[in-house]
Coordinates of C-alpha atoms in Angstrom, one line a residue:
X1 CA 10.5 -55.5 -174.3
X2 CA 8.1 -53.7 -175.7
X3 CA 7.9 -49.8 -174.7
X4 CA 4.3 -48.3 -174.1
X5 CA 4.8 -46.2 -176.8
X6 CA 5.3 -49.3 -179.1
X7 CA 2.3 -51.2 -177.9
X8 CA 0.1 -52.0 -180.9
X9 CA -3.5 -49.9 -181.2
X10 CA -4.1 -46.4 -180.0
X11 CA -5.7 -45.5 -177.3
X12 CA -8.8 -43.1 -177.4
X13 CA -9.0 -41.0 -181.0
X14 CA -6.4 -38.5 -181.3
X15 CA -4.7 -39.2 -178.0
X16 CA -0.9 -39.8 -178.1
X17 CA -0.8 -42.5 -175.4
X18 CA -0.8 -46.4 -177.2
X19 CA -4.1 -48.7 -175.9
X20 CA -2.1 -51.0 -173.8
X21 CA 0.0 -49.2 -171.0
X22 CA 2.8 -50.8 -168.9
X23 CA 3.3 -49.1 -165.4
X24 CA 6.0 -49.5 -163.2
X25 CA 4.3 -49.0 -159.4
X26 CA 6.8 -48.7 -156.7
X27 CA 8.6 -51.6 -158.2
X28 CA 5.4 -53.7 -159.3
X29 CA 4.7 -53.3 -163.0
X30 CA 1.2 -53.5 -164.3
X31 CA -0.5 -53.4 -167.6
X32 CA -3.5 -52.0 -168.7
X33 CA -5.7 -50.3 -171.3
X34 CA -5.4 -46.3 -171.5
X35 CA -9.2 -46.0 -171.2
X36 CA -8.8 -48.0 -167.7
X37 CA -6.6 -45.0 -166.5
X38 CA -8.9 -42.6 -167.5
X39 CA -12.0 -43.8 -166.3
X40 CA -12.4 -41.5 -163.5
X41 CA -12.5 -37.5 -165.0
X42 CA -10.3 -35.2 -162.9
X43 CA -8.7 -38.2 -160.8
X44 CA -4.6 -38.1 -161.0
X45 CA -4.1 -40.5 -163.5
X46 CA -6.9 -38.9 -166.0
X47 CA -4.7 -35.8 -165.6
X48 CA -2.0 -37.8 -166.3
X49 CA -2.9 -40.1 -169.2
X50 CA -5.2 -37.4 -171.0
X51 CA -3.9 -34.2 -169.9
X52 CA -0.3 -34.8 -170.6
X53 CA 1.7 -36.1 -173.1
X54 CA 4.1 -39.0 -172.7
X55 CA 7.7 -37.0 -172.7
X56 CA 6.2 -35.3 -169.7
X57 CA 5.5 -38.4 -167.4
X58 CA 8.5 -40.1 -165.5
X59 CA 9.8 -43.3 -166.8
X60 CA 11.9 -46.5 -165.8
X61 CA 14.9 -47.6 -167.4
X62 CA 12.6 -50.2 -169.8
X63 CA 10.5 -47.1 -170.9
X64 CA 7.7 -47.9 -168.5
X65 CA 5.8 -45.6 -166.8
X66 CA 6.7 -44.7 -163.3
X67 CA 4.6 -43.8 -159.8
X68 CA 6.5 -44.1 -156.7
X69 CA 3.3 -45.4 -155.0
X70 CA 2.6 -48.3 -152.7
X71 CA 2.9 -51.0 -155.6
X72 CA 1.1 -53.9 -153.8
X73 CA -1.7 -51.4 -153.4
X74 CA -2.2 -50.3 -156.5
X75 CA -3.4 -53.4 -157.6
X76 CA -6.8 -52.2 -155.7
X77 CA -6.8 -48.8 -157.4
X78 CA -6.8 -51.0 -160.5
X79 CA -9.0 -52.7 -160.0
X80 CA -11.4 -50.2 -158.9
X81 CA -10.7 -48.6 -162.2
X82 CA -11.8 -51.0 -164.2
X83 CA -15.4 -51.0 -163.4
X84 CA -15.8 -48.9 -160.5
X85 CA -16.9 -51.6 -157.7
X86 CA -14.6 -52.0 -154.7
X87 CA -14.2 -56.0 -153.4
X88 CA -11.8 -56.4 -150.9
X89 CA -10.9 -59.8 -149.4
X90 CA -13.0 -61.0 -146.0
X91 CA -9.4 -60.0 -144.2
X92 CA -8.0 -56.7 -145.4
X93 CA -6.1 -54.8 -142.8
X94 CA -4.7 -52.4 -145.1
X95 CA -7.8 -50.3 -145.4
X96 CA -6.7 -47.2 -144.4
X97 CA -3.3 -47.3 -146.4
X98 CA -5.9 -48.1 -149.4
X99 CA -7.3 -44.9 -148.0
X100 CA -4.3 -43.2 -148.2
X101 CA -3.4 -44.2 -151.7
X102 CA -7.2 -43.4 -153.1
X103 CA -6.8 -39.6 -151.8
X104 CA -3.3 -39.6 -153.5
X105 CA -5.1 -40.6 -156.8
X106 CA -8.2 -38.2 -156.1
X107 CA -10.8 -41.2 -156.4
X108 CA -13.1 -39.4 -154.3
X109 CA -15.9 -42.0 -154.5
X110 CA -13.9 -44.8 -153.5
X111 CA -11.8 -42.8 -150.6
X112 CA -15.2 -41.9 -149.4
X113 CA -16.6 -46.2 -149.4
X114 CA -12.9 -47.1 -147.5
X115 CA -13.3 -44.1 -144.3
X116 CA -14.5 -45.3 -141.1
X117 CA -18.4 -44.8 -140.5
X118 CA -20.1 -43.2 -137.9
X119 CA -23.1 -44.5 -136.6
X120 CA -26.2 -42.9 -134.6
X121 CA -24.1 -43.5 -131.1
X122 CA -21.4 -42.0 -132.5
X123 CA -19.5 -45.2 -132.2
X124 CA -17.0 -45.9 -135.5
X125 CA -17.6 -49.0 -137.6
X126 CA -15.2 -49.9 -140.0
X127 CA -17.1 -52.1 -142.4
X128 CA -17.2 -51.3 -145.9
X129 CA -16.1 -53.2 -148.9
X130 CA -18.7 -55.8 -150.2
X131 CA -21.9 -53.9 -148.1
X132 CA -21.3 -51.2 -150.5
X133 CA -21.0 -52.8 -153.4
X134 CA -23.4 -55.6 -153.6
X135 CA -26.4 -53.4 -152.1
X136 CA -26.7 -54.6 -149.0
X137 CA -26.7 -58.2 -149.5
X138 CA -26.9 -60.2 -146.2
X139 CA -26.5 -63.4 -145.3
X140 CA -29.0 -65.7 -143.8
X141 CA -29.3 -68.7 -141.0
X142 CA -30.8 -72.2 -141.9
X143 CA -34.3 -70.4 -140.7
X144 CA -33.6 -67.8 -143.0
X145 CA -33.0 -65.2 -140.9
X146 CA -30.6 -62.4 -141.6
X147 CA -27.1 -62.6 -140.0
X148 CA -25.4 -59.3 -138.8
X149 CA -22.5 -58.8 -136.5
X150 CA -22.9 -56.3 -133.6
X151 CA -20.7 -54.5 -131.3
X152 CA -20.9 -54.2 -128.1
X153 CA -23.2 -50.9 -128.7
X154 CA -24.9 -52.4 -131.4
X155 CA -23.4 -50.8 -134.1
X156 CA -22.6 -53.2 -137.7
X157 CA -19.5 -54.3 -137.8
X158 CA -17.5 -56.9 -140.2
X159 CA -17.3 -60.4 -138.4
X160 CA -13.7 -60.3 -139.2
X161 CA -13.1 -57.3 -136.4
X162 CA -14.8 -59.1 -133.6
X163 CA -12.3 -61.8 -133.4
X164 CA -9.2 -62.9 -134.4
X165 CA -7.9 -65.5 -136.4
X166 CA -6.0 -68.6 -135.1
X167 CA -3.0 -69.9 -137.0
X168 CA 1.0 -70.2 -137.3
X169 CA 3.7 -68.1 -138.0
X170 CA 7.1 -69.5 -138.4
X171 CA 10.2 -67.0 -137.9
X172 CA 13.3 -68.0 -139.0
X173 CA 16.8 -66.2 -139.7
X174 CA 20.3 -67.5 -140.8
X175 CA 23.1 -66.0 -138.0
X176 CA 26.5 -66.1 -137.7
X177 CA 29.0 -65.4 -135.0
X178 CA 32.1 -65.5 -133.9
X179 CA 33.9 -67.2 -130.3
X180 CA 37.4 -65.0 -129.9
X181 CA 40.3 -66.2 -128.5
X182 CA 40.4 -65.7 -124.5
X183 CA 42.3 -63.2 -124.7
X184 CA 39.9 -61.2 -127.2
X185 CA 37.2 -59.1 -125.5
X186 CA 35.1 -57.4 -128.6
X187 CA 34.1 -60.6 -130.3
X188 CA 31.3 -60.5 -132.6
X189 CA 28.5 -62.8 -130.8
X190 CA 25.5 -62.4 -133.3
X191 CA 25.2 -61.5 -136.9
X192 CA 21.9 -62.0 -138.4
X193 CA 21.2 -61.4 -142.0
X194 CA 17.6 -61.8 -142.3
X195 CA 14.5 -62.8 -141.0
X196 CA 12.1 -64.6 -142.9
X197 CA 8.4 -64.9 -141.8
X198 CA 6.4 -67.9 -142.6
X199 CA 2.6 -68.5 -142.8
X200 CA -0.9 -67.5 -144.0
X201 CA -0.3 -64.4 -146.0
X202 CA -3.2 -62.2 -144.2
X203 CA -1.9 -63.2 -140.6
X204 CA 2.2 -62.1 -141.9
X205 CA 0.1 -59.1 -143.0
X206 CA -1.9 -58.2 -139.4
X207 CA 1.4 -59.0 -137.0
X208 CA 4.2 -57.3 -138.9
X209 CA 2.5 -54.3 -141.3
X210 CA 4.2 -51.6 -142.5
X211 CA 7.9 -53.7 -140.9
X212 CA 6.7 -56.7 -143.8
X213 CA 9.2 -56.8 -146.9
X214 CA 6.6 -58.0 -149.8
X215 CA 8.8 -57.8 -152.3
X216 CA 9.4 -61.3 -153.4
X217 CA 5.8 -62.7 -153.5
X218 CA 3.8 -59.1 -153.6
X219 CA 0.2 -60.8 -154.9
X220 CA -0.2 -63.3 -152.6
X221 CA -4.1 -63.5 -152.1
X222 CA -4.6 -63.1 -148.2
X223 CA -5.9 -66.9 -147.6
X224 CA -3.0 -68.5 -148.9
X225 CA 0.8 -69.4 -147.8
X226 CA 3.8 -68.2 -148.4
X227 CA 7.3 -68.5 -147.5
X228 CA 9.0 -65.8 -149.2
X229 CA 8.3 -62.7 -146.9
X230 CA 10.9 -61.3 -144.4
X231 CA 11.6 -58.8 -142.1
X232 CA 12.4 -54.6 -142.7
X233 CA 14.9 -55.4 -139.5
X234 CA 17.2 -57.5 -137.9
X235 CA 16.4 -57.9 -134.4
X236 CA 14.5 -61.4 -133.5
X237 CA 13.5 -59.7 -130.0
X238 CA 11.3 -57.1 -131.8
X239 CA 10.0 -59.8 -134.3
X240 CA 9.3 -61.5 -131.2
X241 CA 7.2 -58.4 -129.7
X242 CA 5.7 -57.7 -132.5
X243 CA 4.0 -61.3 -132.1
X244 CA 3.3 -61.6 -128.5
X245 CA 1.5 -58.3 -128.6
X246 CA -0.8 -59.8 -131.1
X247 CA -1.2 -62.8 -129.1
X248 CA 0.9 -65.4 -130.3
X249 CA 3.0 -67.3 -128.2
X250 CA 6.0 -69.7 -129.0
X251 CA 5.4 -73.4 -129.4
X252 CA 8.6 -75.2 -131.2
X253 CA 11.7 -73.8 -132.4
X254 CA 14.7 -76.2 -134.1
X255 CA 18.2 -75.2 -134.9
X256 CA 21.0 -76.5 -137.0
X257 CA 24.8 -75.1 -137.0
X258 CA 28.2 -75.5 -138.4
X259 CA 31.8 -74.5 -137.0
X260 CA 34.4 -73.0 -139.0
X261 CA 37.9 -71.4 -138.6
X262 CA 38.5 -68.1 -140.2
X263 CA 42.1 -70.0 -141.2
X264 CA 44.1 -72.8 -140.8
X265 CA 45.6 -71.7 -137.9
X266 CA 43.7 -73.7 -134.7
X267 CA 44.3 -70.8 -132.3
X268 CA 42.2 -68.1 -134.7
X269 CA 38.7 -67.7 -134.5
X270 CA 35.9 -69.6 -134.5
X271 CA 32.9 -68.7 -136.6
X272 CA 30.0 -70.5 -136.0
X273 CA 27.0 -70.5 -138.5
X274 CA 23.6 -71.8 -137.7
X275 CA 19.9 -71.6 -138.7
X276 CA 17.3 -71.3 -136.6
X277 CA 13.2 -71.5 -136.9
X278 CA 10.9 -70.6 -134.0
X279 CA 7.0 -71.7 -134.3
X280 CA 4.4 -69.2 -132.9
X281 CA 0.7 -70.4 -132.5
X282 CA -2.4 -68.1 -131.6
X283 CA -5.4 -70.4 -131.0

């Protein structure tokens, strides 16, 4: 691989940093031009990328550059960077988070677009995103009449708050556990080794938060599937929580399961090994 230092090009005249940057972002890496990182003056990363030299900023093992930052995140920051407008998806309910990681960065402006507005009543709306960056635009009925989502108080609000959206989650985990001997009293009933979570990206996103391993499939656009997230824990009774609370409730589940002996020996063990799914639905 090619290290940032060894990129082809320079960046801007007499700068030691190379034109093309690869950043390693809590595990995500990203590439990028060096006059993408410095777009905003005073921000973190200008300090970093025009302030400092290269031996002074932390590395990976493959000579990338590291930030221990919310990786799946950053991809925002990024993009904001690139020509300062902020588009989120319809569904984004990691706006405060993206928040978070803007005041870390000290992009003022776009920290400022993602806070919570107050309006006249005092009431807090949380719509930002598109508003702010396409001036206002609003859409329009067959009669041409603008369109605008109200609160109960008549503040704006994004249609996507109002109500939520119906779908399918499927939870499923491999287990094992072991049946003792009669005689045995502290038999292992239930091992699990993971849970995985099935579904519509943005929905996996609203139920389990912060407790969502991304790791395997971390750009996964919001409206489509994906099969390859699982669970921070092991415990299907807080999984299970975790989705009745935002109203989903169970309609299928299937299980499969194998016997084994831990020896030859008929009278040892039994170690039973099964896989289970369990289909939630909020209509």
């Amino acid at each position: 691989m090619v290290s940032p230092r060894a990129a082809s090009g320079c960046g801007d005249s007499g700068s030691p940093f190379s034109e093309i940057i690869e950043l390693n972002v809590g595990g995500q890496v990203y590439v990028t031009r060096h006059k993408t990182l410095i777009a905003v003056p005073d921000s973190l990363l200008w300090n970093m990328f025009s302030k400092k030299s290269p031996k002074e900023l932390a590395r990976d093992s493959k000579g990338r550059f590291f930030l221990d930052r919310d990786g799946f995140l950053f991809r925002y920051i990024l993009d904001y960077l690139r020509d300062l407008n902020l588009v989120l998806p319809d569904y984004f309910p990691e706006k405060s988070r993206l928040q978070r990681e803007a005041d870390f960065f000290l992009l003022r402006d776009l920290a400022k677009r993602l806070s919570p507005r107050v309006s006249k009543d005092n009431s807090i709306s949380e719509e930002i995103s598109q508003s702010d960056t396409e001036d206002g635009a609003q859409c329009c009925s067959s009669s041409g009449e603008p369109l605008r989502a109200l609160s109960a108080s008549g503040a704006m609000r994004s249609p996507s708050l109002d109500s939520r959206k119906s779908g399918y989650i499927t939870i499923g985990y491999r287990g094992s556990y072991t049946i003792g001997r009669d005689i045995q009293t502290d038999a292992k009933f239930r091992r699990v080794a993971r849970i995985t979570v099935c579904g519509k990206t943005s929905l996996a996103k609203e139920v389990f938060g912060e407790t969502l391993n991304e790791s395997r499939d971390p750009d996964r656009p919001p409206e489509r599937y994906t099969s390859r997230y699982y669970l921070k824990y092991n415990f299907l009774e807080q999984a299970f929580d975790k989705l009745t609370e935002a109203g989903f409730h169970m309609v299928a589940c299937s299980s499969t399961g194998t016997c084994a002996y831990t020896s030859n020996d008929p009278n040892e063990d039994k170690i039973w090994t099964s896989y289970t799914e369990y289909v939630f639905c909020r209509e």
